[in-house]
Tab-separated table of C-alpha atoms in Angstrom:
chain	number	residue	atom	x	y	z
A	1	UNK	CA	-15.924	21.458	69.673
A	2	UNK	CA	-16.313	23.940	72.423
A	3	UNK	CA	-13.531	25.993	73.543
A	4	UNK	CA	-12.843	24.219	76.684
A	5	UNK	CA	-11.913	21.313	74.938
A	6	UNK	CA	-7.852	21.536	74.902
A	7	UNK	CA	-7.647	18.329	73.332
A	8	UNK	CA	-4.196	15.808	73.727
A	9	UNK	CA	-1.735	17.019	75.572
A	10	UNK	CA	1.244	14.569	75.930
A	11	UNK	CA	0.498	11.169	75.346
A	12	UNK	CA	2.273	7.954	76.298
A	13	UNK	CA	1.227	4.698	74.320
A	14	UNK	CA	2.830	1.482	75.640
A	15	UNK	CA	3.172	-1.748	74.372
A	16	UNK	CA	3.664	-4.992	76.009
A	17	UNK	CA	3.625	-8.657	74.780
A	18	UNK	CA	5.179	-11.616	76.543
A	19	UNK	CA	8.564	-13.640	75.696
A	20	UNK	CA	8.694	-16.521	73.048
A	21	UNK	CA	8.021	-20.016	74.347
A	22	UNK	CA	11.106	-21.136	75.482
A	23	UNK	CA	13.964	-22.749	72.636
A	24	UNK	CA	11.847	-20.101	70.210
A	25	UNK	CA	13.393	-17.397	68.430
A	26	UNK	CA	12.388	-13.827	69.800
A	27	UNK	CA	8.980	-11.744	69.370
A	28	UNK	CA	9.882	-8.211	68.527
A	29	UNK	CA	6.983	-5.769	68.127
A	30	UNK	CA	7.974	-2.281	67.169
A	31	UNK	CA	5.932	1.106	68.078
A	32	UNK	CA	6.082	3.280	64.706
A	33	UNK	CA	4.953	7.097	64.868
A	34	UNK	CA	4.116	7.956	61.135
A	35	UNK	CA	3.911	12.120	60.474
A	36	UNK	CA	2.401	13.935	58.240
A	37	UNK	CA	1.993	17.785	57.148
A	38	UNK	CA	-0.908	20.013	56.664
A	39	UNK	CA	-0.679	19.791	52.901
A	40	UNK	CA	-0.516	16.217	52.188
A	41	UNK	CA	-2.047	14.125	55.527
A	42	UNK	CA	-2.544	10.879	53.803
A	43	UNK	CA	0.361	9.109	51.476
A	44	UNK	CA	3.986	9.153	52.522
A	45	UNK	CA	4.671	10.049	56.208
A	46	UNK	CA	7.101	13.667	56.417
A	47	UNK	CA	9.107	11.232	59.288
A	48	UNK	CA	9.357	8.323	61.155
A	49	UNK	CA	9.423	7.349	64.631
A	50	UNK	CA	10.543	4.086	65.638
A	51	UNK	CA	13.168	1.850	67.091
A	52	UNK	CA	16.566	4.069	66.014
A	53	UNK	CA	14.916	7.384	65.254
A	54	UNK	CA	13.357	10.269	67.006
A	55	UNK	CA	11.435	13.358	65.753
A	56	UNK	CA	13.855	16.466	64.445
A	57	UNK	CA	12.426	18.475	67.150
A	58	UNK	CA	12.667	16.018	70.210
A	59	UNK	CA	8.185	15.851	70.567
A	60	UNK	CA	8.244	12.318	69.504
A	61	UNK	CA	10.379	10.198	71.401
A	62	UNK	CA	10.851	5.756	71.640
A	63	UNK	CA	11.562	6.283	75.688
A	64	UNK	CA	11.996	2.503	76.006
A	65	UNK	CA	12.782	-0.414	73.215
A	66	UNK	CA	12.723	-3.874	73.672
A	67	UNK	CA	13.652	-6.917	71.266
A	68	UNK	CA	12.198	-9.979	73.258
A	69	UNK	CA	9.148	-9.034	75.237
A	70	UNK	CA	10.986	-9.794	78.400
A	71	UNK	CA	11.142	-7.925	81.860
A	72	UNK	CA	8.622	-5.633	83.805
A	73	UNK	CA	5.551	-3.143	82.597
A	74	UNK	CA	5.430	-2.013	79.237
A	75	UNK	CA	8.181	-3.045	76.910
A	76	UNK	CA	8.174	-0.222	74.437
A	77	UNK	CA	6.521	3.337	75.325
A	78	UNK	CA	6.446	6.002	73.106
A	79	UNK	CA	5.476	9.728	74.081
A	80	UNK	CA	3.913	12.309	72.280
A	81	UNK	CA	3.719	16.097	73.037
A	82	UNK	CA	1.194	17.437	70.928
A	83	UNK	CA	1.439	20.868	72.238
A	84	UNK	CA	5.107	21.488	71.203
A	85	UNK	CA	4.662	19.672	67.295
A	86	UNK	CA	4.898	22.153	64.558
A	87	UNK	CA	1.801	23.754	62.870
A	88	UNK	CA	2.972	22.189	59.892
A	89	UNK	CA	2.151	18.689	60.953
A	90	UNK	CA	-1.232	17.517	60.999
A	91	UNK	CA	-1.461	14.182	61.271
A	92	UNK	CA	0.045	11.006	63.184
A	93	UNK	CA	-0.949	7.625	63.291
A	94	UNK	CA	1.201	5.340	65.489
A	95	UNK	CA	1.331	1.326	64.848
A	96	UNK	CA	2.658	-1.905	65.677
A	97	UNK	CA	5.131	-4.082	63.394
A	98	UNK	CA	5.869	-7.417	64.016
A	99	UNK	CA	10.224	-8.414	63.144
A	100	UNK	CA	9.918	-10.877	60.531
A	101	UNK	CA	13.223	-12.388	61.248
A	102	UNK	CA	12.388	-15.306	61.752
A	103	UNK	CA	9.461	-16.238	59.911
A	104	UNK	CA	6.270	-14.721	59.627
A	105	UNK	CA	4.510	-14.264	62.973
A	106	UNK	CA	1.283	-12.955	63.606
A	107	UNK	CA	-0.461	-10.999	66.454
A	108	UNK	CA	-2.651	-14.221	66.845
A	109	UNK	CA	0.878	-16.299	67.702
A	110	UNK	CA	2.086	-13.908	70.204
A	111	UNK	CA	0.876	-13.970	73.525
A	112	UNK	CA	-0.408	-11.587	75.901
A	113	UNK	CA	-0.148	-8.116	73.206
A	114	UNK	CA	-1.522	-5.414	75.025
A	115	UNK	CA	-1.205	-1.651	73.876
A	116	UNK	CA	-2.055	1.341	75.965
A	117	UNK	CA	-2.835	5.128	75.020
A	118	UNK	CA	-2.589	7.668	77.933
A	119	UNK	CA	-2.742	11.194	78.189
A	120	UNK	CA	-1.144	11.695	81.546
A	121	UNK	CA	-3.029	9.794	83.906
A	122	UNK	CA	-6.325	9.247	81.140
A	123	UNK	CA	-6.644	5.703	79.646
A	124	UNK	CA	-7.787	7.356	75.832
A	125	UNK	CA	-7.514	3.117	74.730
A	126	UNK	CA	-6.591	-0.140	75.491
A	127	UNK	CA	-6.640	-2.997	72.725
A	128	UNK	CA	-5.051	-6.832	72.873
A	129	UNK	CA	-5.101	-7.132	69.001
A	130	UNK	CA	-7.556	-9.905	69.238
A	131	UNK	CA	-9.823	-7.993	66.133
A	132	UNK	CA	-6.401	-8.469	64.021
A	133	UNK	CA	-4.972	-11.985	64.558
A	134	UNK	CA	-3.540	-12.434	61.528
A	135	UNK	CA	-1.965	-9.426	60.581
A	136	UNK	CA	1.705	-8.774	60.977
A	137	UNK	CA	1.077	-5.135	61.428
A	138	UNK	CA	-1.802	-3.003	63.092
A	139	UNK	CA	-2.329	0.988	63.319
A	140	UNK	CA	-3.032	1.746	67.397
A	141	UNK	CA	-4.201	5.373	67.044
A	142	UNK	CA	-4.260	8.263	65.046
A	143	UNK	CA	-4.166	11.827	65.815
A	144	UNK	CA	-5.445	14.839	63.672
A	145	UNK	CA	-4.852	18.984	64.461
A	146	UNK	CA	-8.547	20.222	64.848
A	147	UNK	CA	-9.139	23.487	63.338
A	148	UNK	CA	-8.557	25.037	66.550
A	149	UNK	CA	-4.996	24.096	66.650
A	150	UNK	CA	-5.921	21.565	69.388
A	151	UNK	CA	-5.167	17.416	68.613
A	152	UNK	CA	-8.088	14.902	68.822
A	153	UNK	CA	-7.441	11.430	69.483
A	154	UNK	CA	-9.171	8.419	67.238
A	155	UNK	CA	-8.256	4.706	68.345
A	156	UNK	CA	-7.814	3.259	64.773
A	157	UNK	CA	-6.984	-0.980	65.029
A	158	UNK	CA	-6.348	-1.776	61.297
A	159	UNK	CA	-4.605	-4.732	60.718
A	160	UNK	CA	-1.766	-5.480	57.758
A	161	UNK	CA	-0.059	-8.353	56.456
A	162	UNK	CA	3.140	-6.666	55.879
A	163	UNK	CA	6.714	-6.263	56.783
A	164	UNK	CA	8.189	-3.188	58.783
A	165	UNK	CA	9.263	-1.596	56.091
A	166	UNK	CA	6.640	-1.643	54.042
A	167	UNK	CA	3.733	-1.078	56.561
A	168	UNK	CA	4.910	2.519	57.214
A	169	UNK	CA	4.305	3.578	54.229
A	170	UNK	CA	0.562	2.115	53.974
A	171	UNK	CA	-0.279	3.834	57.411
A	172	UNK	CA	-0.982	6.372	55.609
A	173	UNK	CA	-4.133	5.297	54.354
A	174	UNK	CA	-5.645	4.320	57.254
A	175	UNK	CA	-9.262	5.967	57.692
A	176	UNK	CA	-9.824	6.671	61.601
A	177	UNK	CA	-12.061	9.192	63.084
């Protein structure tokens, strides 16, 4: 890495999917930012991001939340500032969960997924979780603090067969990078 290379600034990933077939119950997706410190980067996140939770310090926020898929643009976005996290963290991966409310549902039965990673006006990735059709869960991206203090970005699409709860504790283990 050279030392021109400032790495991530603050990203935006956004997530869009379209509404159930009509008479259906709802497709809810949910963005979850998993955290993790310098001394233990793999294994239980330090926090969690998601639908009723922010970071402790405000650099990890859910700016928009949706439980149906339905309206304009993106349907959830979550931002990142990388330059303001704490040298303590290390490590964040950010996924997708599928609500299993009602049943299990797949990325394969919901229609038009789409999830994008910017930093500011810089498509990093773009993915439509065709590689992960049957999973119920998928890691987007992860992001690691370079020696230099600076954060790289690795797109990381690992599917799960999982619930909510349960998949943000295995994000942990994914291997990106």
């Amino acid at each position: 890495m050279t030392g021109l290379n400032k790495g991530v600034g603050k990203v935006e990933i956004a997530l869009k999917w379209d509404p159930s077939p009509l008479g259906e119950p709802s497709h809810d997706l949910d963005l979850i930012a998993a955290t993790y410190t310098a001394e233990e980067p793999h294994g239980e996140p330090a926090y969690l991001v998601h639908f009723d939770s922010r970071a402790p310090d405000g650099t990890i926020t859910l700016q928009r939340h949706s439980q149906t898929g339905q309206g304009f643009g993106a349907d959830e976005v979550l931002t990142l500032e990388f330059a303001r996290i704490a040298p303590a963290y290390a490590r964040v991966v950010v996924g997708v969960a599928i609500q299993q409310g009602a049943g299990r549902l797949t990325f394969g039965a919901v229609t038009g997924t789409r999830v994008q990673v910017r930093d500011g006006h810089e498509e990093l990735a773009a993915d439509d979780f065709a590689a992960v059709p049957a999973a119920t869960a998928a890691t987007v991206a992860e992001f690691v603090r370079e020696e230099s203090g600076t954060w790289a970005f690795h797109p990381v699409v690992q599917g799960f067969d999982t619930d909510p709860a349960s998949f943000s504790a295995l994000m942990g283990n994914v291997a990106g990078g």
